PDB file of C-alpha atoms in Angstrom:
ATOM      1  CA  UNK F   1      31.287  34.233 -16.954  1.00 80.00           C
ATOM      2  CA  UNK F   2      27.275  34.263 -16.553  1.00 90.00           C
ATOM      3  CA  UNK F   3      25.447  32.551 -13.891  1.00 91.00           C
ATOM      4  CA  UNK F   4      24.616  29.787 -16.288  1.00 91.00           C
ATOM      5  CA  UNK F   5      28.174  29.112 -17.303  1.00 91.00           C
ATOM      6  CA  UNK F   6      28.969  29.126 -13.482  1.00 93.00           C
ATOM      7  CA  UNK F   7      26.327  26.153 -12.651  1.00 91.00           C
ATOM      8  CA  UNK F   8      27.158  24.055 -16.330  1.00 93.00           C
ATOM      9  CA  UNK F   9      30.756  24.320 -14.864  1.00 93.00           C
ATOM     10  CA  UNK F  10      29.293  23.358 -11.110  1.00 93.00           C
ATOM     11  CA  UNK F  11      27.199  20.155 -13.005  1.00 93.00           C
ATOM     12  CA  UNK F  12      30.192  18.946 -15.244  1.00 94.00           C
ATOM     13  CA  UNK F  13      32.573  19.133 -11.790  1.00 95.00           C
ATOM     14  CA  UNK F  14      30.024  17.475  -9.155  1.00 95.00           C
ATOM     15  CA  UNK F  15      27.883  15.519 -11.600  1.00 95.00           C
ATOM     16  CA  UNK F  16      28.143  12.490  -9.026  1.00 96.00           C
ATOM     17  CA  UNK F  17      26.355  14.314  -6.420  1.00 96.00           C
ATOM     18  CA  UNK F  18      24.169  16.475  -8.916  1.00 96.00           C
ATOM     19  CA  UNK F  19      22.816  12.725  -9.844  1.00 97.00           C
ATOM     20  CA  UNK F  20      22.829  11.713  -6.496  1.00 97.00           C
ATOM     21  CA  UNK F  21      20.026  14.729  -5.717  1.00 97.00           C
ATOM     22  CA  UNK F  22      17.975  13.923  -8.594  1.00 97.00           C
ATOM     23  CA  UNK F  23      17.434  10.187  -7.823  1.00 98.00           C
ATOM     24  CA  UNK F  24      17.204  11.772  -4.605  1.00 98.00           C
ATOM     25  CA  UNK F  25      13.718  14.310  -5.259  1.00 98.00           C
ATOM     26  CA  UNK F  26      12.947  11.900  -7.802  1.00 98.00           C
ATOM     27  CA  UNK F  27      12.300   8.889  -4.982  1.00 98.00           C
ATOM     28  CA  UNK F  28      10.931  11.633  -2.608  1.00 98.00           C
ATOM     29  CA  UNK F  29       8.033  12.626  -5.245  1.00 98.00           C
ATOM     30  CA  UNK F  30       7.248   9.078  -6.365  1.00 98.00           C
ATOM     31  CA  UNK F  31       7.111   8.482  -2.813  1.00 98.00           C
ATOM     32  CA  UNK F  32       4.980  11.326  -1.698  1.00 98.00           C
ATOM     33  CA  UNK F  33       2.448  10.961  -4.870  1.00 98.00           C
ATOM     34  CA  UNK F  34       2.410   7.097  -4.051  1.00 95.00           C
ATOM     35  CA  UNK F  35       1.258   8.330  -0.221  1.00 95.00           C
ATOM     36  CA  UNK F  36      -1.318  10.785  -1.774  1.00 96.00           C
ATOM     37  CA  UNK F  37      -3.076   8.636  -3.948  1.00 94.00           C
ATOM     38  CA  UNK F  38      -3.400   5.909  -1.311  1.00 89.00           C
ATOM     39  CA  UNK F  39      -4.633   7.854   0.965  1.00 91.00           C
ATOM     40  CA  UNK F  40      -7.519   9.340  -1.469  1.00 91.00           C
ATOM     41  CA  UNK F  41      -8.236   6.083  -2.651  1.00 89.00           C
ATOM     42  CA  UNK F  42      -8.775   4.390   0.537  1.00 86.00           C
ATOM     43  CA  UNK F  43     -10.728   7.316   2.181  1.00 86.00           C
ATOM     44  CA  UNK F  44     -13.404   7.286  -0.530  1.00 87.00           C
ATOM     45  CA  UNK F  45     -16.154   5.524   1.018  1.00 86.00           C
ATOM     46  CA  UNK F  46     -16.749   3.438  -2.496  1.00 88.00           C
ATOM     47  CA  UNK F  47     -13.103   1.401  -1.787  1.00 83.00           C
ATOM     48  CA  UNK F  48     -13.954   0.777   1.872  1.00 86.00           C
ATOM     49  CA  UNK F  49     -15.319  -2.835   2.601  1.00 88.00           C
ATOM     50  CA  UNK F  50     -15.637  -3.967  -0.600  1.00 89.00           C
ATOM     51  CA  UNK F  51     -16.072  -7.832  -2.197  1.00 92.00           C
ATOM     52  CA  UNK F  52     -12.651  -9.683  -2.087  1.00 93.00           C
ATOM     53  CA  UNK F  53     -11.371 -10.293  -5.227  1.00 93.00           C
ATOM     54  CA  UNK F  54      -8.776 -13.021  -6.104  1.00 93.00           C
ATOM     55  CA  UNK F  55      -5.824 -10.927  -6.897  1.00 94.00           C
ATOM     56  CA  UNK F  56      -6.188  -8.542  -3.628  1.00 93.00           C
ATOM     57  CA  UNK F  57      -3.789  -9.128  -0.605  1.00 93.00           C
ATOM     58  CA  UNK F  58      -3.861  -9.182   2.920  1.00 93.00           C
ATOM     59  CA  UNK F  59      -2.459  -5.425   2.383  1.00 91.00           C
ATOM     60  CA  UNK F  60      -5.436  -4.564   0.541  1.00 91.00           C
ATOM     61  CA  UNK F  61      -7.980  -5.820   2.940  1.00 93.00           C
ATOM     62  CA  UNK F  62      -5.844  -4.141   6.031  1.00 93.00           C
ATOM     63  CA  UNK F  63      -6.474  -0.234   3.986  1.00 92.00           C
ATOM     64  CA  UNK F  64      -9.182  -1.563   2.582  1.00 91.00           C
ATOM     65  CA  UNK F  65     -11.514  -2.204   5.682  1.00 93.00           C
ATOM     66  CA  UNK F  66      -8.831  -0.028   8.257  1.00 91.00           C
ATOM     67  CA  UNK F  67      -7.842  -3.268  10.599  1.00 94.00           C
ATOM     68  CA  UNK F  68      -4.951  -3.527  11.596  1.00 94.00           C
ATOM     69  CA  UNK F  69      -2.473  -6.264  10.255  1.00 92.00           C
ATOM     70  CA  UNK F  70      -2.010  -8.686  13.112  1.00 92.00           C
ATOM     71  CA  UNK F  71      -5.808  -8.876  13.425  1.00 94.00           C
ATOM     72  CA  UNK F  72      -6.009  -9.591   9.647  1.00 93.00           C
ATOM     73  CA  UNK F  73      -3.314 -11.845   9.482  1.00 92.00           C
ATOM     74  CA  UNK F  74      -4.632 -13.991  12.248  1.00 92.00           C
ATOM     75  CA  UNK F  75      -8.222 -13.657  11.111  1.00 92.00           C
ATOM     76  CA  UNK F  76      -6.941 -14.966   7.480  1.00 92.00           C
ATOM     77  CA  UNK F  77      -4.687 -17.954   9.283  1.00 89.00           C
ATOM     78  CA  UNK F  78      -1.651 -16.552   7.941  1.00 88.00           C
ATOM     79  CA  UNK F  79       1.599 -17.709  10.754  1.00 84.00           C
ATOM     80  CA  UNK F  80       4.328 -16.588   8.616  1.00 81.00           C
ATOM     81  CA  UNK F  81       5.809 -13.472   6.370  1.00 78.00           C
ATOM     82  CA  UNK F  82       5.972 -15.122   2.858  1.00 78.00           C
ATOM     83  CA  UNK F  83       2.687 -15.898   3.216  1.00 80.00           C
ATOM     84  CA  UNK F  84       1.306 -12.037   3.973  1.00 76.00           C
ATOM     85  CA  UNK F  85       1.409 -11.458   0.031  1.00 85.00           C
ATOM     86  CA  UNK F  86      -0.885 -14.030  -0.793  1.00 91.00           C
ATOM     87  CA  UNK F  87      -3.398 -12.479  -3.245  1.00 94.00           C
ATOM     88  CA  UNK F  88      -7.096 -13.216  -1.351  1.00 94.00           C
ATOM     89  CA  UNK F  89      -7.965 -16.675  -3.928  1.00 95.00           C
ATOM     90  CA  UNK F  90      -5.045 -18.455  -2.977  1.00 94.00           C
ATOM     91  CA  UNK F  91      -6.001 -17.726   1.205  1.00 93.00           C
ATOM     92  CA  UNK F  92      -9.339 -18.517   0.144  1.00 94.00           C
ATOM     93  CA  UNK F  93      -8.226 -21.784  -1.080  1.00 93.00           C
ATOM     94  CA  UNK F  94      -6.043 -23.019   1.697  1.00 91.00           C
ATOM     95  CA  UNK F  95      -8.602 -22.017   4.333  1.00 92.00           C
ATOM     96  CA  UNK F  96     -11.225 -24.579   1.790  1.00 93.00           C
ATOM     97  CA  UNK F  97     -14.031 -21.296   1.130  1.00 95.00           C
ATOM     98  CA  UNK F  98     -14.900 -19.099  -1.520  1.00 94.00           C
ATOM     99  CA  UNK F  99     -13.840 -15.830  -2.079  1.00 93.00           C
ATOM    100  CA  UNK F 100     -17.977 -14.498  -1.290  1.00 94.00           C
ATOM    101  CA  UNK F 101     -17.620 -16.567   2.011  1.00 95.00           C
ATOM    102  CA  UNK F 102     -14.110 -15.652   2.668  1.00 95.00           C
ATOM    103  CA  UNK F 103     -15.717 -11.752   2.099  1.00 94.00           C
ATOM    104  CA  UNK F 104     -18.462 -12.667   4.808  1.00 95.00           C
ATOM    105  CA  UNK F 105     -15.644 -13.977   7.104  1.00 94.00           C
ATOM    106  CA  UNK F 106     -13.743 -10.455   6.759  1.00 95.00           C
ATOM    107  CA  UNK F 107     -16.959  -8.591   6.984  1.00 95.00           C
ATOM    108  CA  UNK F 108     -18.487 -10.027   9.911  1.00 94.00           C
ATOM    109  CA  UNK F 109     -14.533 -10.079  11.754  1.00 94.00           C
ATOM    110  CA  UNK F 110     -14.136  -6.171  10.649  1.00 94.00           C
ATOM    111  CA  UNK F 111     -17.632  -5.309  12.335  1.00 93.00           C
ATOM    112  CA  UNK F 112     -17.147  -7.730  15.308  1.00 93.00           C
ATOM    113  CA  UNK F 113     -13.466  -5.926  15.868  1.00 94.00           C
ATOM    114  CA  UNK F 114     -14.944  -2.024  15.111  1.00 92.00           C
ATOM    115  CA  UNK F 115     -17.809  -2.502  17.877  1.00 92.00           C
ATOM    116  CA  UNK F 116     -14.824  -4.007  20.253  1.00 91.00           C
ATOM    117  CA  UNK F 117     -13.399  -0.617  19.489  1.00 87.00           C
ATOM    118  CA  UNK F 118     -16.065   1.661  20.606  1.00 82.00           C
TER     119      UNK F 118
END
């Protein structure tokens, strides 16, 4: 019996936990890729403080503009979870501004909060 035959016979007798592994590494890449390509995107200096748009979300503007999101959250007047995935037009809406003014808002907050840092 080869090597080859030894691991079909290996699969074919543990084929639970040979599929168990794969999900496995496959959840681990998609993961680490997912990681990667935030991280690129988000250090580029042309995704950094940019104009809200109306499908972003309080996520976005947290990477976006590095805050943190409690400050974001309470600069945005958003008290509970469900409403931390509100894209940017519908916060824009219930706080009665536009999304340029609602930009301004986050703008001037993110450089008030980075010269509090210093």
């Amino acid at each position: 019996m080869t090597k080859i035959d030894h691991l079909k016979l290996f699969v074919r007798k543990h084929w639970i936990m040979v599929s168990i592994l794969v999900l496995a590494a496959c959840t681990m890449l998609w993961m680490v890729i997912s990681v990667a390509l935030n991280f690129l995107y988000f250090n580029d200096p042309r995704n950094q403080d940019i104009a809200l748009k109306g499908w972003m979300t309080p996520r976005y503007v947290v990477m976006s503009y590095d805050l943190p999101k409690p400050f974001v959250a309470e600069m945005l007047g958003l008290t509970s979870d469900d409403q931390r995935g509100m894209p940017m037009r519908d916060v824009a809406e219930q706080m009665g501004v536009t999304l340029e003014e609602l930009t301004e808002i986050v703008r001037t907050s993110a450089t008030a909060f980075r010269e509090e840092q210093q």
